Short mmCIF file of C-alpha atoms and ligand atoms in Angstrom, two decimals:
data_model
loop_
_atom_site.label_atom_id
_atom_site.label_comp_id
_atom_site.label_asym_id
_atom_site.label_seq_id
_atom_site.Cartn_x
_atom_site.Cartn_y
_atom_site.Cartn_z
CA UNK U 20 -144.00 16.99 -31.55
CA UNK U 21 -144.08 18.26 -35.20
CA UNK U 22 -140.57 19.73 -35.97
CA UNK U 23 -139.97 23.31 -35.73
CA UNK U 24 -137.42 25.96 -36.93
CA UNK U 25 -136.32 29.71 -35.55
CA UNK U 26 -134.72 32.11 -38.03
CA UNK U 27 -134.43 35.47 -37.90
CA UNK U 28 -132.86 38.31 -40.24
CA UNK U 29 -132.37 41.73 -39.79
CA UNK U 30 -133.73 44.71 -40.96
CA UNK U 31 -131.51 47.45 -43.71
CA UNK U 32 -130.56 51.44 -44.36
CA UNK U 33 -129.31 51.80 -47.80
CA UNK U 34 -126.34 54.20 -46.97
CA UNK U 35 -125.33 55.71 -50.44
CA UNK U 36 -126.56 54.75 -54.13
CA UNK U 37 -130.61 54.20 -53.65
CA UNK U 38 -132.96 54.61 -57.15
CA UNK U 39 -129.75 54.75 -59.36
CA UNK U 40 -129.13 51.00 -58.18
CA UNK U 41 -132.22 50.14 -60.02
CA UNK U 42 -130.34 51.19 -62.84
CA UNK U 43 -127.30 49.12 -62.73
CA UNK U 44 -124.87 51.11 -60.86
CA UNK U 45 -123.77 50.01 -57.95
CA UNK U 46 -124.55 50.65 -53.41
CA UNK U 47 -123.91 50.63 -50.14
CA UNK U 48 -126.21 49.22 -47.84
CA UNK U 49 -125.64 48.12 -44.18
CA UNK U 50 -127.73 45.64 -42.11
CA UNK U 51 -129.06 47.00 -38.96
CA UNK U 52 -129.23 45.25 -35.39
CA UNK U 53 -133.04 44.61 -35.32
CA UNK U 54 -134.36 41.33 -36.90
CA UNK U 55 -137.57 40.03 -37.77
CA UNK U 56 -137.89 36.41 -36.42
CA UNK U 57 -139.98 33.65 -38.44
CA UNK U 58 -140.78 30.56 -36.80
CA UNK U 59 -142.35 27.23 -39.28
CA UNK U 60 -143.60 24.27 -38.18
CA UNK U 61 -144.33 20.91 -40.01
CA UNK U 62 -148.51 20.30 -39.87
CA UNK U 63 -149.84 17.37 -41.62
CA UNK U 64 -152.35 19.28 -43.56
CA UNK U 65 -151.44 20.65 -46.68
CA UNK U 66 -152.31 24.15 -46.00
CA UNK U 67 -149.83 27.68 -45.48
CA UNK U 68 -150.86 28.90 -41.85
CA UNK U 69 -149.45 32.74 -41.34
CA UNK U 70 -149.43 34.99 -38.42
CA UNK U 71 -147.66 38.21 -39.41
CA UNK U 72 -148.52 40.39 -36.26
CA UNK U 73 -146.45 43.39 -37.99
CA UNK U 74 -148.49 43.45 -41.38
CA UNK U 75 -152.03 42.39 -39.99
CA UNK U 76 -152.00 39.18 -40.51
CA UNK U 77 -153.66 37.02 -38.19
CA UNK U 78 -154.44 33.11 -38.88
CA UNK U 79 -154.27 33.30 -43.04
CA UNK U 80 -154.46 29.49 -44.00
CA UNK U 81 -154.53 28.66 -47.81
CA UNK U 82 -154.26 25.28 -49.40
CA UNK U 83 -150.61 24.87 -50.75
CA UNK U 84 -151.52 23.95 -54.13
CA UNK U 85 -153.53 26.89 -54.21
CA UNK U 86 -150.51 29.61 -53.35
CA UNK U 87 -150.22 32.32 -55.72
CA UNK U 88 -153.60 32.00 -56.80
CA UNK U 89 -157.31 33.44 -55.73
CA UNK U 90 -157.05 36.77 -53.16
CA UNK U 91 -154.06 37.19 -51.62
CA UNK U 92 -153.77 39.61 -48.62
CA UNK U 93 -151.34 42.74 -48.69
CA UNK U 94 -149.40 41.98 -45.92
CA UNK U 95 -149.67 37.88 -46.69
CA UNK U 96 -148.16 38.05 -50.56
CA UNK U 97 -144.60 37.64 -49.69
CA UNK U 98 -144.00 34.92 -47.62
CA UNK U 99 -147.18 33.12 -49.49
CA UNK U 100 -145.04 33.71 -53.12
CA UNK U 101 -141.84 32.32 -51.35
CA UNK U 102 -143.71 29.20 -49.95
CA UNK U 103 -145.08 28.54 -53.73
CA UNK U 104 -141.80 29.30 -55.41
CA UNK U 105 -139.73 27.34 -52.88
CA UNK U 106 -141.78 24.47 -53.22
CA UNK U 107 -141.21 24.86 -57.13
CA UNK U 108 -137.43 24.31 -56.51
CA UNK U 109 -137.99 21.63 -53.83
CA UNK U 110 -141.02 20.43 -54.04
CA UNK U 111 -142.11 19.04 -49.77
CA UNK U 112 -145.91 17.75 -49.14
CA UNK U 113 -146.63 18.65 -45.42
CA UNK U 114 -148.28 21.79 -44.53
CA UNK U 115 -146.09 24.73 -42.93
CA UNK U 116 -147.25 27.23 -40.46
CA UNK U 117 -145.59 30.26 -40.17
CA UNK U 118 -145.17 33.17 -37.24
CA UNK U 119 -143.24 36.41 -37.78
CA UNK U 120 -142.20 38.86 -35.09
CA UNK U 121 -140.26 41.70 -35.65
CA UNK U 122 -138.12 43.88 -33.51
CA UNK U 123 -138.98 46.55 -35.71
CA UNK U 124 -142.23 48.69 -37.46
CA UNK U 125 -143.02 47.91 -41.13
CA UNK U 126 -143.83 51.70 -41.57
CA UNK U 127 -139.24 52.47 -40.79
CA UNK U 128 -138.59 50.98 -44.12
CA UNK U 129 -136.01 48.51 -42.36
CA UNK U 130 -137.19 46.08 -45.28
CA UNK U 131 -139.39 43.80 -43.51
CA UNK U 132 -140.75 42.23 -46.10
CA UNK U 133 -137.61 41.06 -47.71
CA UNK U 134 -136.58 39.80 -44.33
CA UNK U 135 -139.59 37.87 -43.92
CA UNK U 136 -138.92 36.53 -47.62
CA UNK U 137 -135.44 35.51 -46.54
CA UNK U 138 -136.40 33.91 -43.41
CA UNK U 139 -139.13 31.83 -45.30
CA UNK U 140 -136.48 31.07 -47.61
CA UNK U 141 -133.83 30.13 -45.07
CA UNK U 142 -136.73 28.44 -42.89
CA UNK U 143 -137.60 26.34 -45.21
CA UNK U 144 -134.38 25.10 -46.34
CA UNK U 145 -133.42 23.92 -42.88
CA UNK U 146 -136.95 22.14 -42.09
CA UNK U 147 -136.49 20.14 -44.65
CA UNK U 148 -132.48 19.25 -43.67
CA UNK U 149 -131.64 21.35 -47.25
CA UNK U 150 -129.19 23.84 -45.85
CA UNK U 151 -129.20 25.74 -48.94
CA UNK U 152 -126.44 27.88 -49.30
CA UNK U 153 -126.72 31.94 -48.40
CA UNK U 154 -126.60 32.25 -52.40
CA UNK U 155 -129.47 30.47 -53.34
CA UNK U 156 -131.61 31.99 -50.50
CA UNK U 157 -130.81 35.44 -51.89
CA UNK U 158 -132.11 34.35 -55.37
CA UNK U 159 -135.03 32.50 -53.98
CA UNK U 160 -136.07 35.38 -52.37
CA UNK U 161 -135.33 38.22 -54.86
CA UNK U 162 -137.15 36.37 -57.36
CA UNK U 163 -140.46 36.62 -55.04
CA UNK U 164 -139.98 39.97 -54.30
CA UNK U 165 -139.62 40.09 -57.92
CA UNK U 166 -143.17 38.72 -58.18
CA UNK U 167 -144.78 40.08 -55.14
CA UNK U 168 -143.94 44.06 -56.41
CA UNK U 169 -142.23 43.83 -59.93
CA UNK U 170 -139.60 46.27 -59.09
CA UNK U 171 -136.53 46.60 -56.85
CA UNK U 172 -132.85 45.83 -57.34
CA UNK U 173 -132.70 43.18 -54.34
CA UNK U 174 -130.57 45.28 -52.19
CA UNK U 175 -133.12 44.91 -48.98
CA UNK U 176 -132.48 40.76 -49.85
CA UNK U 177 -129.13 40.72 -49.55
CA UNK U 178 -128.74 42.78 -46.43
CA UNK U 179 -131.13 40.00 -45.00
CA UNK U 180 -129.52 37.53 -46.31
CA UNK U 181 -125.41 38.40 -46.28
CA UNK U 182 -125.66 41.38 -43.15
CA UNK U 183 -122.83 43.52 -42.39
CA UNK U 184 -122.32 46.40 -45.53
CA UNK U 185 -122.21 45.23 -48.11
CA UNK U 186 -121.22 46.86 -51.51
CA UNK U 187 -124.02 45.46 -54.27
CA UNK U 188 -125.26 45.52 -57.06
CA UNK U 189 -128.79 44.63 -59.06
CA UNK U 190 -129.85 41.70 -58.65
CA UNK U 191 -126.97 40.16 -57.14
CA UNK U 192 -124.51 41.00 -59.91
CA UNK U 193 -122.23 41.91 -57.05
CA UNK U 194 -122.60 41.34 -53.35
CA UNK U 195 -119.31 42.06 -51.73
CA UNK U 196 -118.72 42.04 -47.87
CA UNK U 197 -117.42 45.52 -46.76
CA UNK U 198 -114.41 45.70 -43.48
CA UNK U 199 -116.28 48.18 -41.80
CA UNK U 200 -115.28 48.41 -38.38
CA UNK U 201 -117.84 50.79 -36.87
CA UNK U 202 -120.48 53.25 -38.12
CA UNK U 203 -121.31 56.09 -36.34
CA UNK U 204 -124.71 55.94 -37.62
CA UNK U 205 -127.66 58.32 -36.51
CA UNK U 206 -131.61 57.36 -37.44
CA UNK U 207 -134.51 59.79 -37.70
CA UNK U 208 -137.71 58.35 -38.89
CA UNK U 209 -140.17 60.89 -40.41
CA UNK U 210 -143.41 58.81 -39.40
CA UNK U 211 -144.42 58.53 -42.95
CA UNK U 212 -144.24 55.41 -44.97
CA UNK U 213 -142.60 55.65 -48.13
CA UNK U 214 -144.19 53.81 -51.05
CA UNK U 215 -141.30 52.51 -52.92
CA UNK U 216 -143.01 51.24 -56.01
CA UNK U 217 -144.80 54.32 -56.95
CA UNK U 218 -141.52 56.30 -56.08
CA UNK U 219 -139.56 54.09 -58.55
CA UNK U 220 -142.12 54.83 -61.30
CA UNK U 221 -142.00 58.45 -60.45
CA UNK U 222 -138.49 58.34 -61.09
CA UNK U 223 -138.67 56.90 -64.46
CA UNK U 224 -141.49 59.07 -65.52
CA UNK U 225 -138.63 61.52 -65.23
CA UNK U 226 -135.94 59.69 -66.69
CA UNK U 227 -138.32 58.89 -69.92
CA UNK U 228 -139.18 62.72 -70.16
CA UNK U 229 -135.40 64.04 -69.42
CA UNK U 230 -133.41 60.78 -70.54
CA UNK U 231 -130.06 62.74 -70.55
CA UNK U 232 -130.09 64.46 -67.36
CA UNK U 233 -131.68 61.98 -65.37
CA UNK U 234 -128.97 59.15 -66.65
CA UNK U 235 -126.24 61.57 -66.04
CA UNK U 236 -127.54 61.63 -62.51
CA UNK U 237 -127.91 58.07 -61.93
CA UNK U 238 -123.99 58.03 -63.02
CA UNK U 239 -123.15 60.50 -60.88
CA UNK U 240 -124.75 58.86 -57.86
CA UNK U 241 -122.52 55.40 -59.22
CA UNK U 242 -119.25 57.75 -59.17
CA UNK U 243 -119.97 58.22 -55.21
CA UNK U 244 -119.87 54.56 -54.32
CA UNK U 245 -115.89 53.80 -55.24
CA UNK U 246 -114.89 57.01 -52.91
CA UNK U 247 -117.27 56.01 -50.23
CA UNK U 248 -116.68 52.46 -49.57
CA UNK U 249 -112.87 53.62 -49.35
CA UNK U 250 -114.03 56.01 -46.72
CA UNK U 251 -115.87 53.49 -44.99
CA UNK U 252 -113.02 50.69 -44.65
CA UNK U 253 -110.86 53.48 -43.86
CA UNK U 254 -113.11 55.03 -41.35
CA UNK U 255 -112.96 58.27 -42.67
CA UNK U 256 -116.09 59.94 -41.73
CA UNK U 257 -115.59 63.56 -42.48
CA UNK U 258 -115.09 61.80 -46.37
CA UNK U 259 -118.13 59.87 -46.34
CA UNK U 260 -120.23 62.35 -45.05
CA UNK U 261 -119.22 64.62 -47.62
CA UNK U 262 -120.27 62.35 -50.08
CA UNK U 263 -123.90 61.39 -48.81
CA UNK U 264 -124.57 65.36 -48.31
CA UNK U 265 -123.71 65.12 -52.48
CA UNK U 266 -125.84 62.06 -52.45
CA UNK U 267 -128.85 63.96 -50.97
CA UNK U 268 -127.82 66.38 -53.73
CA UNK U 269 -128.37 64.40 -56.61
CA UNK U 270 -131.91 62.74 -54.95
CA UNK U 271 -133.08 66.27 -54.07
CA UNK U 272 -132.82 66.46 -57.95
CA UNK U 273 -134.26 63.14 -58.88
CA UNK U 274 -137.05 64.52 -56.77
CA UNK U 275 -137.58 61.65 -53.87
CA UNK U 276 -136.44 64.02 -50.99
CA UNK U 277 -139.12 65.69 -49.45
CA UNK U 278 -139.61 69.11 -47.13
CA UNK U 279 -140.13 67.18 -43.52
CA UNK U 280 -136.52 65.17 -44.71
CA UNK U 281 -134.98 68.06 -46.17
CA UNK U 282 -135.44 69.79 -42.58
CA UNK U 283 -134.49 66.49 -40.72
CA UNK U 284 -131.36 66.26 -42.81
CA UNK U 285 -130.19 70.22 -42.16
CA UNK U 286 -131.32 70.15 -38.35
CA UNK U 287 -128.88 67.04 -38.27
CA UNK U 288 -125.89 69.03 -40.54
CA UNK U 289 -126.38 72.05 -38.58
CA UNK U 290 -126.22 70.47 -35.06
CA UNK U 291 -122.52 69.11 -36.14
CA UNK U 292 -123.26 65.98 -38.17
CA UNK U 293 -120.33 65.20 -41.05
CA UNK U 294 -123.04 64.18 -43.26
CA UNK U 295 -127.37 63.48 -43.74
CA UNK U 296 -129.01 62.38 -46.83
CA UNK U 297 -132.48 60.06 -47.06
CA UNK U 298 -132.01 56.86 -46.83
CA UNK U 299 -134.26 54.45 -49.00
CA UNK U 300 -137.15 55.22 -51.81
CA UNK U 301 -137.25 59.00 -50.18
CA UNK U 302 -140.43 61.13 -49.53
CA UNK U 303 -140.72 59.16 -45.96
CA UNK U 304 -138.87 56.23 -44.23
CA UNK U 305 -135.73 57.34 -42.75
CA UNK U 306 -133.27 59.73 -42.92
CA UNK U 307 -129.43 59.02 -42.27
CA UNK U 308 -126.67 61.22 -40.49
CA UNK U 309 -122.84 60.68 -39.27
CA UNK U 310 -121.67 62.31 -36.86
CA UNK U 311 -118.89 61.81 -33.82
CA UNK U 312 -119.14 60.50 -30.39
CA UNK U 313 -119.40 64.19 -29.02
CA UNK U 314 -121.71 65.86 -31.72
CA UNK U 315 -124.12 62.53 -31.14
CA UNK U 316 -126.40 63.70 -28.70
CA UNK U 317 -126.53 67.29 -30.32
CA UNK U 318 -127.55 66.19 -33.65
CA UNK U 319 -130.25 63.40 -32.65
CA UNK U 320 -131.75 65.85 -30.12
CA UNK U 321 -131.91 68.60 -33.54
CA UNK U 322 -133.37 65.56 -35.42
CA UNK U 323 -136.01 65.10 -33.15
CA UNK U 324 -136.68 68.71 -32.87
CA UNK U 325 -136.77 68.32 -36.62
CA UNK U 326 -139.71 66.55 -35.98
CA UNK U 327 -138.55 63.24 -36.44
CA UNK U 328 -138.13 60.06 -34.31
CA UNK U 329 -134.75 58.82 -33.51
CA UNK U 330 -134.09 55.41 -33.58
CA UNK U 331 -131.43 53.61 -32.25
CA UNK U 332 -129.08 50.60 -34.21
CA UNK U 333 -126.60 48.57 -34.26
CA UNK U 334 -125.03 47.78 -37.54
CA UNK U 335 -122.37 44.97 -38.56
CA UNK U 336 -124.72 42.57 -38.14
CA UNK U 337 -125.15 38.67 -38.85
CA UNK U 338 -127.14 37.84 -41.60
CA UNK U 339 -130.63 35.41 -41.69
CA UNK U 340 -129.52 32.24 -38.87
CA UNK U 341 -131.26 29.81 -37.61
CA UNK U 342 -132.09 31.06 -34.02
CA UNK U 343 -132.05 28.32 -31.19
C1 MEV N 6 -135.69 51.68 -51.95
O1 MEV N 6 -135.45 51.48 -50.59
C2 MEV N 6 -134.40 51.84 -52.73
C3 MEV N 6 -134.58 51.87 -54.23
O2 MEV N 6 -133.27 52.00 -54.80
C4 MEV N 6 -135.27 50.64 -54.76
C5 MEV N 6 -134.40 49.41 -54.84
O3 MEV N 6 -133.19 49.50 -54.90
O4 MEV N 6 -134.99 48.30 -54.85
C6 MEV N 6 -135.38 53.09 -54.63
#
């Protein structure tokens, strides 16, 4: 029997810091309970086989030499760009076939693409007896995201790779493990996928046209992240509410929030939550809210009457493992 590996990773909700992270100051980010799961198996052939159920993707094969080059599918480019540049590293000669499933829909902006990275990435190291350390997956993998869409601070890698919250910053200049006991988390999906590339440029088309106020902004946003990881290991919720609701602030500004969030995110304050901002690129994906056991029900019931879709998570999570 060829051999075979199981990983899986889970999915992420950036909790305070998103678009001014791109910019060197640092976030919060928290993995959530839901994984994607890859599995790879050793073919003699020398060919990439994918079957990526959640982005289309049904029997892709493409000679190895060849990754990277020619038409590449939307939903194939990342795990295709982390086979080539994984086999750059360390190089291997037998084919690799490749099945995601996720526990989760593309369109939440859980980051399944990163995870998929990752688990290629992590797959790959352990098929080959590697065991490449958590470290080297992360840069691996934020180098082909890197590659795949040219922009992103590697936040959505790291929660894959490390889980739990974790405080970061670009590119891995800082990934620090949070004590975060619980979360009282709420989810409320808009239904609309958020296109994080062109929301990134939108962004900077501001920033080039109003330099000053846009950086003071993105250092405002920074400021939040000391007071609210404090909050967080302390468990102070009222606190870190506070401080997303200034969060949403300062994105309602930078012009990523969006009317169907902006009602999500007041249904959710109004019904009793401590807190709501977007979570993510904004304009679609999910919003965030905190709120206590007995104001839970209340505020996902005004979420969904908000029109969105709650979603239910578990966070303090294990990062990308090898599944059994
Ligand atoms: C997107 O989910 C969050 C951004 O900060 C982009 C990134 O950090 O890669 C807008």
């Amino acid at each position: 029997m060829s051999p075979s590996i199981r990983v899986s990773a889970p999915g992420k909700l950036m909790l305070l810091g998103e678009h001014a992270v791109v910019y060197g100051h640092p976030c919060i980010v928290t993995a959530v309970g839901q994984r994607l799961t890859a599995t790879l198996t050793e073919t003699e052939a020398p060919f990439l086989e994918l079957t990526a159920p959640e982005v289309t993707i049904e029997g892709y094969r493409k000679p190895l030499a060849d990754l990277g080059r020619g038409e590449i599918p939307k939903g194939a480019g990342f795990v295709e760009l982390a086979v080539r540049n994984f086999r750059r590293r360390h190089p291997f000669s037998h084919g690799v076939k490749i099945e995601t499933a996720s526990e989760f829909s593309a369109q939440f902006g859980f980051g399944s693409s990163s995870a998929s990275t990752v688990c290629v990435m992590k797959g790959l190291s352990e098929l080959i007896g590697l065991n490449l350390p958590a470290r080297e997956i992360f840069d691996l993998a934020y180098e082909t995201v890197l590659d795949v869409q040219k922009k992103g601070s590697g936040f959505d890698v790291a929660a894959a790779t490390f889980g739990g919250t974790l405080l970061f910053e670009k590119g891995g200049k800082v990934i620090e493990q949070l004590s975060v006991q619980s979360l009282p988390l709420i989810i409320g999906y808009t239904g609309i996928k958020a296109d994080t590339v062109s929301l990134i440029d939108a962004v900077k088309r501001k920033a080039e046209k109003y330099p000053a106020i846009v950086e003071q902004i993105y250092g405002s946003i920074g400021q939040l992240i000391p007071d609210a990881r404090s909050a967080l290991e302390r468990g102070d919720w009222r606190s870190l509410g506070e401080l997303m609701d200034v969060n949403q602030g300062y994105l309602e500004v930078l012009g990523v929030s969006s009317a169907k969030l902006a009602m999500m995110i007041h249904a959710a304050r109004e019904a009793g939550a401590l807190g709501a901002k977007l979570s993510g690129a904004g304009k679609g994906d999910c919003m965030i809210a905190i709120a206590g056991t007995q104001q839970a029900n209340v505020v996902k019931n005004a979420i969904a009457k908000a029109g969105g879709e709650v979603i239910d998570i578990s966070v303090q999570v294990e990062g990308v493992r090898l599944e059994t």
